[in-house]
Amino acid sequence: MDTLPLAYDWILLLDADEALTPELIEEIRCALQNPEVNGYSIRLQMYFLGKVLRHCDASFRKLSLFRKGRGRFECRLKDQDPSMADIEIHEHVVVDGPTAELRHALVHHNVDSLSRYILKHNEYSNWEARVLLQPEGAPGAVRADLLGTQASARRWLKRNLYRCRVPRLCSSSIVMFLCLGFLDGAPGLIYCAFQAVQMFHSKAKIYELKYELNSGLKTGRN
């Protein structure tokens, strides 16, 4: 975004499995005329195994529309490696200046097989474990704040839930219950179960990283 000769004043970020609706297109056309806003967050309407998820904590927002030169991806992990897949690009865009929310949703169809979905989220947990071991407040990152934006509140809840001093499997099960996946039928229950498993994987990998760090300190290794 910083080096390409972009022809237009606004950037819209879309994944290959996301689609604009006619209502969202018209809303974007109107939003671009507002000179006082530099970015807009758009709600995702998630389809999983052919069903729209209305619960499951799947209806989150992404700041996907912003003025050229005013938005950048936050970088929460400097030494990312190939085992962490494409997680950084799915992190938040930080916009310089005022932002607003669009009302209509962006349609997101999960087109991966469940085998690919499981593999990808196992890779994501490698990244998440490393990030959650870092101190909070990295320069330029979205701040964790329960009373802030949806992104800030989700980050606050996740970080504090990972600190919860209950058995790791138990806390993951709590997440699955609180997301109310059963209200979306079998697809919702499967989706929430996968989220709980990913959380369990991340917490286990945090434990592993701490063990490796402590073992290195005890043996004098760098």
PDB file of C-alpha atoms in Angstrom:
ATOM      1  CA  MET A   1       0.000   0.000   0.000  1.00  0.00           C
ATOM      2  CA  ASP A   2       2.958   2.322   0.551  1.00  0.00           C
ATOM      3  CA  THR A   3       4.833   1.560  -2.658  1.00  0.00           C
ATOM      4  CA  LEU A   4       2.322   0.743  -5.414  1.00  0.00           C
ATOM      5  CA  PRO A   5       1.106   3.588  -7.660  1.00  0.00           C
ATOM      6  CA  LEU A   6      -2.516   3.337  -6.519  1.00  0.00           C
ATOM      7  CA  ALA A   7      -4.853   5.274  -8.813  1.00  0.00           C
ATOM      8  CA  TYR A   8      -7.649   6.045  -6.368  1.00  0.00           C
ATOM      9  CA  ASP A   9      -7.977   7.854  -3.055  1.00  0.00           C
ATOM     10  CA  TRP A  10      -9.618   4.960  -1.169  1.00  0.00           C
ATOM     11  CA  ILE A  11      -8.555   1.360  -0.504  1.00  0.00           C
ATOM     12  CA  LEU A  12     -10.992  -1.515   0.053  1.00  0.00           C
ATOM     13  CA  LEU A  13      -9.492  -4.770   1.331  1.00  0.00           C
ATOM     14  CA  LEU A  14     -11.308  -7.955   0.273  1.00  0.00           C
ATOM     15  CA  ASP A  15     -10.431 -11.613   0.680  1.00  0.00           C
ATOM     16  CA  ALA A  16     -11.135 -14.010  -2.169  1.00  0.00           C
ATOM     17  CA  ASP A  17     -13.981 -15.563  -0.169  1.00  0.00           C
ATOM     18  CA  GLU A  18     -15.708 -12.231   0.560  1.00  0.00           C
ATOM     19  CA  ALA A  19     -18.362 -10.545  -1.587  1.00  0.00           C
ATOM     20  CA  LEU A  20     -20.030  -7.141  -1.672  1.00  0.00           C
ATOM     21  CA  THR A  21     -23.805  -6.924  -1.670  1.00  0.00           C
ATOM     22  CA  PRO A  22     -25.624  -4.278  -3.771  1.00  0.00           C
ATOM     23  CA  GLU A  23     -26.709  -2.575  -0.539  1.00  0.00           C
ATOM     24  CA  LEU A  24     -23.141  -2.369   0.722  1.00  0.00           C
ATOM     25  CA  ILE A  25     -21.892  -1.044  -2.626  1.00  0.00           C
ATOM     26  CA  GLU A  26     -24.408   1.796  -2.511  1.00  0.00           C
ATOM     27  CA  GLU A  27     -23.561   2.566   1.113  1.00  0.00           C
ATOM     28  CA  ILE A  28     -19.845   2.719   0.255  1.00  0.00           C
ATOM     29  CA  ARG A  29     -20.553   5.122  -2.619  1.00  0.00           C
ATOM     30  CA  CYS A  30     -22.258   7.488  -0.198  1.00  0.00           C
ATOM     31  CA  ALA A  31     -19.642   7.048   2.538  1.00  0.00           C
ATOM     32  CA  LEU A  32     -16.782   8.059   0.248  1.00  0.00           C
ATOM     33  CA  GLN A  33     -18.318  11.512  -0.111  1.00  0.00           C
ATOM     34  CA  ASN A  34     -17.815  12.306   3.571  1.00  0.00           C
ATOM     35  CA  PRO A  35     -14.625  14.397   3.863  1.00  0.00           C
ATOM     36  CA  GLU A  36     -14.493  14.067   7.662  1.00  0.00           C
ATOM     37  CA  VAL A  37     -14.000  10.280   7.864  1.00  0.00           C
ATOM     38  CA  ASN A  38     -10.765   8.466   6.963  1.00  0.00           C
ATOM     39  CA  GLY A  39     -11.860   4.867   7.444  1.00  0.00           C
ATOM     40  CA  TYR A  40     -14.870   2.593   7.820  1.00  0.00           C
ATOM     41  CA  SER A  41     -15.307  -0.739   9.556  1.00  0.00           C
ATOM     42  CA  ILE A  42     -17.519  -3.322   7.862  1.00  0.00           C
ATOM     43  CA  ARG A  43     -19.353  -6.169   9.571  1.00  0.00           C
ATOM     44  CA  LEU A  44     -18.804  -9.686   8.263  1.00  0.00           C
ATOM     45  CA  GLN A  45     -21.775 -11.939   7.605  1.00  0.00           C
ATOM     46  CA  MET A  46     -20.209 -15.356   8.067  1.00  0.00           C
ATOM     47  CA  TYR A  47     -21.394 -18.446   6.207  1.00  0.00           C
ATOM     48  CA  PHE A  48     -20.030 -21.745   7.504  1.00  0.00           C
ATOM     49  CA  LEU A  49     -21.012 -25.160   6.139  1.00  0.00           C
ATOM     50  CA  GLY A  50     -23.731 -23.444   4.137  1.00  0.00           C
ATOM     51  CA  LYS A  51     -25.382 -21.616   7.053  1.00  0.00           C
ATOM     52  CA  VAL A  52     -25.185 -17.985   8.090  1.00  0.00           C
ATOM     53  CA  LEU A  53     -23.854 -17.710  11.652  1.00  0.00           C
ATOM     54  CA  ARG A  54     -25.834 -15.234  13.726  1.00  0.00           C
ATOM     55  CA  HIS A  55     -24.237 -16.128  17.053  1.00  0.00           C
ATOM     56  CA  CYS A  56     -20.891 -17.897  17.643  1.00  0.00           C
ATOM     57  CA  ASP A  57     -19.051 -14.546  17.975  1.00  0.00           C
ATOM     58  CA  ALA A  58     -18.788 -14.677  14.180  1.00  0.00           C
ATOM     59  CA  SER A  59     -20.365 -11.287  13.477  1.00  0.00           C
ATOM     60  CA  PHE A  60     -17.262  -9.156  13.928  1.00  0.00           C
ATOM     61  CA  ARG A  61     -16.082  -6.040  12.103  1.00  0.00           C
ATOM     62  CA  LYS A  62     -12.991  -5.320  10.032  1.00  0.00           C
ATOM     63  CA  LEU A  63     -11.655  -1.885   9.185  1.00  0.00           C
ATOM     64  CA  SER A  64     -11.476  -2.658   5.479  1.00  0.00           C
ATOM     65  CA  LEU A  65     -12.166   0.714   3.820  1.00  0.00           C
ATOM     66  CA  PHE A  66      -9.834   3.688   4.309  1.00  0.00           C
ATOM     67  CA  ARG A  67      -8.200   6.612   2.567  1.00  0.00           C
ATOM     68  CA  LYS A  68      -4.932   5.983   0.770  1.00  0.00           C
ATOM     69  CA  GLY A  69      -2.017   6.941   2.985  1.00  0.00           C
ATOM     70  CA  ARG A  70      -4.113   6.973   6.165  1.00  0.00           C
ATOM     71  CA  GLY A  71      -4.227   3.246   6.972  1.00  0.00           C
ATOM     72  CA  ARG A  72      -1.610   0.600   7.730  1.00  0.00           C
ATOM     73  CA  PHE A  73      -1.526  -2.928   9.062  1.00  0.00           C
ATOM     74  CA  GLU A  74      -0.435  -3.270  12.633  1.00  0.00           C
ATOM     75  CA  CYS A  75       2.513  -5.587  13.156  1.00  0.00           C
ATOM     76  CA  ARG A  76       2.248  -7.449  16.437  1.00  0.00           C
ATOM     77  CA  LEU A  77       5.062  -9.935  15.820  1.00  0.00           C
ATOM     78  CA  LYS A  78       8.352  -8.944  14.179  1.00  0.00           C
ATOM     79  CA  ASP A  79       9.854 -12.425  13.820  1.00  0.00           C
ATOM     80  CA  GLN A  80       6.952 -14.264  12.195  1.00  0.00           C
ATOM     81  CA  ASP A  81       7.906 -17.538  10.510  1.00  0.00           C
ATOM     82  CA  PRO A  82       6.215 -19.654   7.791  1.00  0.00           C
ATOM     83  CA  SER A  83       4.451 -21.869  10.358  1.00  0.00           C
ATOM     84  CA  MET A  84       2.248 -18.892  11.248  1.00  0.00           C
ATOM     85  CA  ALA A  85       0.521 -18.786   7.836  1.00  0.00           C
ATOM     86  CA  ASP A  86      -1.089 -15.506   6.764  1.00  0.00           C
ATOM     87  CA  ILE A  87      -2.330 -14.374  10.161  1.00  0.00           C
ATOM     88  CA  GLU A  88      -0.702 -10.923  10.104  1.00  0.00           C
ATOM     89  CA  ILE A  89      -2.661  -9.880   7.023  1.00  0.00           C
ATOM     90  CA  HIS A  90      -5.855 -10.759   8.906  1.00  0.00           C
ATOM     91  CA  GLU A  91      -4.985  -8.391  11.722  1.00  0.00           C
ATOM     92  CA  HIS A  92      -6.434  -4.930  12.087  1.00  0.00           C
ATOM     93  CA  VAL A  93      -5.786  -1.861   9.996  1.00  0.00           C
ATOM     94  CA  VAL A  94      -4.917   1.196  12.065  1.00  0.00           C
ATOM     95  CA  VAL A  95      -6.241   4.431  10.563  1.00  0.00           C
ATOM     96  CA  ASP A  96      -4.921   7.925  11.214  1.00  0.00           C
ATOM     97  CA  GLY A  97      -7.963  10.101  11.871  1.00  0.00           C
ATOM     98  CA  PRO A  98     -11.689   9.601  12.482  1.00  0.00           C
ATOM     99  CA  THR A  99     -13.418   6.355  11.549  1.00  0.00           C
ATOM    100  CA  ALA A 100     -17.036   5.218  11.341  1.00  0.00           C
ATOM    101  CA  GLU A 101     -19.071   2.042  10.833  1.00  0.00           C
ATOM    102  CA  LEU A 102     -21.029   0.943   7.780  1.00  0.00           C
ATOM    103  CA  ARG A 103     -24.437  -0.615   8.379  1.00  0.00           C
ATOM    104  CA  HIS A 104     -24.568  -3.267   5.664  1.00  0.00           C
ATOM    105  CA  ALA A 105     -22.505  -6.441   5.888  1.00  0.00           C
ATOM    106  CA  LEU A 106     -19.794  -8.002   3.763  1.00  0.00           C
ATOM    107  CA  VAL A 107     -20.646 -11.611   2.914  1.00  0.00           C
ATOM    108  CA  HIS A 108     -17.941 -14.103   3.902  1.00  0.00           C
ATOM    109  CA  HIS A 109     -18.224 -17.699   2.659  1.00  0.00           C
ATOM    110  CA  ASN A 110     -15.828 -20.186   4.202  1.00  0.00           C
ATOM    111  CA  VAL A 111     -14.824 -22.246   1.150  1.00  0.00           C
ATOM    112  CA  ASP A 112     -12.073 -24.328   2.743  1.00  0.00           C
ATOM    113  CA  SER A 113     -12.609 -27.980   3.521  1.00  0.00           C
ATOM    114  CA  LEU A 114     -12.703 -28.721   7.232  1.00  0.00           C
ATOM    115  CA  SER A 115      -9.311 -30.420   6.903  1.00  0.00           C
ATOM    116  CA  ARG A 116      -7.800 -27.226   5.486  1.00  0.00           C
ATOM    117  CA  TYR A 117      -9.645 -25.123   8.069  1.00  0.00           C
ATOM    118  CA  ILE A 118      -8.165 -27.198  10.912  1.00  0.00           C
ATOM    119  CA  LEU A 119      -4.657 -27.000   9.442  1.00  0.00           C
ATOM    120  CA  LYS A 120      -4.845 -23.243   8.943  1.00  0.00           C
ATOM    121  CA  HIS A 121      -6.068 -22.551  12.467  1.00  0.00           C
ATOM    122  CA  ASN A 122      -3.394 -24.767  13.952  1.00  0.00           C
ATOM    123  CA  GLU A 123      -0.905 -22.466  12.215  1.00  0.00           C
ATOM    124  CA  TYR A 124      -2.729 -19.416  13.537  1.00  0.00           C
ATOM    125  CA  SER A 125      -2.308 -20.705  17.095  1.00  0.00           C
ATOM    126  CA  ASN A 126       1.495 -20.677  16.584  1.00  0.00           C
ATOM    127  CA  TRP A 127       1.276 -16.936  15.960  1.00  0.00           C
ATOM    128  CA  GLU A 128      -1.268 -16.269  18.687  1.00  0.00           C
ATOM    129  CA  ALA A 129       0.801 -17.987  21.364  1.00  0.00           C
ATOM    130  CA  ARG A 130       3.829 -15.856  20.496  1.00  0.00           C
ATOM    131  CA  VAL A 131       1.789 -12.639  20.462  1.00  0.00           C
ATOM    132  CA  LEU A 132       0.110 -13.309  23.808  1.00  0.00           C
ATOM    133  CA  LEU A 133       3.493 -13.884  25.461  1.00  0.00           C
ATOM    134  CA  GLN A 134       4.582 -10.379  24.495  1.00  0.00           C
ATOM    135  CA  PRO A 135       3.990  -7.340  26.723  1.00  0.00           C
ATOM    136  CA  GLU A 136       0.878  -5.343  25.922  1.00  0.00           C
ATOM    137  CA  GLY A 137       0.958  -1.992  24.193  1.00  0.00           C
ATOM    138  CA  ALA A 138       3.156  -2.598  21.162  1.00  0.00           C
ATOM    139  CA  PRO A 139       3.698   0.688  19.261  1.00  0.00           C
ATOM    140  CA  GLY A 140       1.043   1.218  16.609  1.00  0.00           C
ATOM    141  CA  ALA A 141      -1.095  -1.745  17.673  1.00  0.00           C
ATOM    142  CA  VAL A 142      -4.792  -1.700  18.498  1.00  0.00           C
ATOM    143  CA  ARG A 143      -5.093  -1.132  22.257  1.00  0.00           C
ATOM    144  CA  ALA A 144      -6.894  -3.745  24.348  1.00  0.00           C
ATOM    145  CA  ASP A 145      -9.827  -1.910  25.956  1.00  0.00           C
ATOM    146  CA  LEU A 146     -13.096  -3.448  27.133  1.00  0.00           C
ATOM    147  CA  LEU A 147     -14.890  -0.114  26.617  1.00  0.00           C
ATOM    148  CA  GLY A 148     -13.285   0.686  23.281  1.00  0.00           C
ATOM    149  CA  THR A 149     -14.092  -0.426  19.748  1.00  0.00           C
ATOM    150  CA  GLN A 150     -15.209  -3.969  18.989  1.00  0.00           C
ATOM    151  CA  ALA A 151     -11.626  -4.851  18.010  1.00  0.00           C
ATOM    152  CA  SER A 152     -10.273  -3.366  21.267  1.00  0.00           C
ATOM    153  CA  ALA A 153     -12.898  -5.128  23.388  1.00  0.00           C
ATOM    154  CA  ARG A 154     -12.327  -8.503  21.685  1.00  0.00           C
ATOM    155  CA  ARG A 155      -8.604  -8.156  22.268  1.00  0.00           C
ATOM    156  CA  TRP A 156      -9.122  -7.287  25.949  1.00  0.00           C
ATOM    157  CA  LEU A 157     -11.450 -10.260  26.462  1.00  0.00           C
ATOM    158  CA  LYS A 158      -9.113 -12.665  24.710  1.00  0.00           C
ATOM    159  CA  ARG A 159      -6.023 -11.580  26.624  1.00  0.00           C
ATOM    160  CA  ASN A 160      -7.797 -11.764  29.986  1.00  0.00           C
ATOM    161  CA  LEU A 161      -9.469 -15.067  29.219  1.00  0.00           C
ATOM    162  CA  TYR A 162      -6.071 -16.554  28.418  1.00  0.00           C
ATOM    163  CA  ARG A 163      -4.893 -15.378  31.834  1.00  0.00           C
ATOM    164  CA  CYS A 164      -7.821 -17.095  33.541  1.00  0.00           C
ATOM    165  CA  ARG A 165      -6.516 -19.503  36.193  1.00  0.00           C
ATOM    166  CA  VAL A 166      -8.807 -22.394  35.353  1.00  0.00           C
ATOM    167  CA  PRO A 167      -7.779 -25.579  33.548  1.00  0.00           C
ATOM    168  CA  ARG A 168      -6.995 -24.858  29.917  1.00  0.00           C
ATOM    169  CA  LEU A 169      -9.570 -27.254  28.514  1.00  0.00           C
ATOM    170  CA  CYS A 170     -12.210 -25.864  30.876  1.00  0.00           C
ATOM    171  CA  SER A 171     -11.649 -22.266  29.771  1.00  0.00           C
ATOM    172  CA  SER A 172     -11.886 -23.325  26.130  1.00  0.00           C
ATOM    173  CA  SER A 173     -15.207 -25.044  26.867  1.00  0.00           C
ATOM    174  CA  ILE A 174     -16.460 -21.852  28.527  1.00  0.00           C
ATOM    175  CA  VAL A 175     -15.687 -19.969  25.316  1.00  0.00           C
ATOM    176  CA  MET A 176     -17.662 -22.464  23.262  1.00  0.00           C
ATOM    177  CA  PHE A 177     -20.677 -22.124  25.576  1.00  0.00           C
ATOM    178  CA  LEU A 178     -20.582 -18.324  25.741  1.00  0.00           C
ATOM    179  CA  CYS A 179     -20.490 -18.090  21.947  1.00  0.00           C
ATOM    180  CA  LEU A 180     -23.894 -19.852  21.852  1.00  0.00           C
ATOM    181  CA  GLY A 181     -22.990 -21.844  18.772  1.00  0.00           C
ATOM    182  CA  PHE A 182     -25.808 -24.335  19.353  1.00  0.00           C
ATOM    183  CA  LEU A 183     -28.291 -21.589  18.423  1.00  0.00           C
ATOM    184  CA  ASP A 184     -26.972 -21.797  14.849  1.00  0.00           C
ATOM    185  CA  GLY A 185     -27.483 -25.542  14.636  1.00  0.00           C
ATOM    186  CA  ALA A 186     -24.776 -28.066  13.792  1.00  0.00           C
ATOM    187  CA  PRO A 187     -22.653 -25.631  11.714  1.00  0.00           C
ATOM    188  CA  GLY A 188     -22.604 -23.148  14.604  1.00  0.00           C
ATOM    189  CA  LEU A 189     -21.697 -25.810  17.131  1.00  0.00           C
ATOM    190  CA  ILE A 190     -18.876 -27.077  14.901  1.00  0.00           C
ATOM    191  CA  TYR A 191     -17.587 -23.530  14.348  1.00  0.00           C
ATOM    192  CA  CYS A 192     -17.527 -22.732  18.081  1.00  0.00           C
ATOM    193  CA  ALA A 193     -15.926 -26.062  18.902  1.00  0.00           C
ATOM    194  CA  PHE A 194     -13.132 -25.249  16.457  1.00  0.00           C
ATOM    195  CA  GLN A 195     -12.662 -21.836  18.092  1.00  0.00           C
ATOM    196  CA  ALA A 196     -12.430 -23.510  21.519  1.00  0.00           C
ATOM    197  CA  VAL A 197      -9.910 -26.046  20.204  1.00  0.00           C
ATOM    198  CA  GLN A 198      -7.789 -23.258  18.718  1.00  0.00           C
ATOM    199  CA  MET A 199      -7.823 -21.491  22.079  1.00  0.00           C
ATOM    200  CA  PHE A 200      -6.736 -24.705  23.769  1.00  0.00           C
ATOM    201  CA  HIS A 201      -3.924 -25.106  21.226  1.00  0.00           C
ATOM    202  CA  SER A 202      -2.771 -21.521  21.804  1.00  0.00           C
ATOM    203  CA  LYS A 203      -2.761 -21.919  25.587  1.00  0.00           C
ATOM    204  CA  ALA A 204      -0.856 -25.211  25.320  1.00  0.00           C
ATOM    205  CA  LYS A 205       1.725 -23.580  23.021  1.00  0.00           C
ATOM    206  CA  ILE A 206       2.123 -20.681  25.449  1.00  0.00           C
ATOM    207  CA  TYR A 207       2.920 -23.261  28.133  1.00  0.00           C
ATOM    208  CA  GLU A 208       5.387 -24.945  25.750  1.00  0.00           C
ATOM    209  CA  LEU A 209       7.120 -21.637  24.920  1.00  0.00           C
ATOM    210  CA  LYS A 210       7.440 -20.766  28.614  1.00  0.00           C
ATOM    211  CA  TYR A 211       8.870 -24.219  29.306  1.00  0.00           C
ATOM    212  CA  GLU A 212      11.430 -23.820  26.516  1.00  0.00           C
ATOM    213  CA  LEU A 213      12.387 -20.354  27.766  1.00  0.00           C
ATOM    214  CA  ASN A 214      12.812 -21.531  31.354  1.00  0.00           C
ATOM    215  CA  SER A 215      14.771 -24.605  30.248  1.00  0.00           C
ATOM    216  CA  GLY A 216      17.119 -22.408  28.240  1.00  0.00           C
ATOM    217  CA  LEU A 217      17.683 -20.106  31.183  1.00  0.00           C
ATOM    218  CA  LYS A 218      18.401 -23.005  33.522  1.00  0.00           C
ATOM    219  CA  THR A 219      20.943 -24.589  31.144  1.00  0.00           C
ATOM    220  CA  GLY A 220      22.535 -21.285  30.202  1.00  0.00           C
ATOM    221  CA  ARG A 221      21.404 -21.440  26.543  1.00  0.00           C
ATOM    222  CA  ASN A 222      20.501 -18.243  24.661  1.00  0.00           C
TER     223      ASN A 222
END
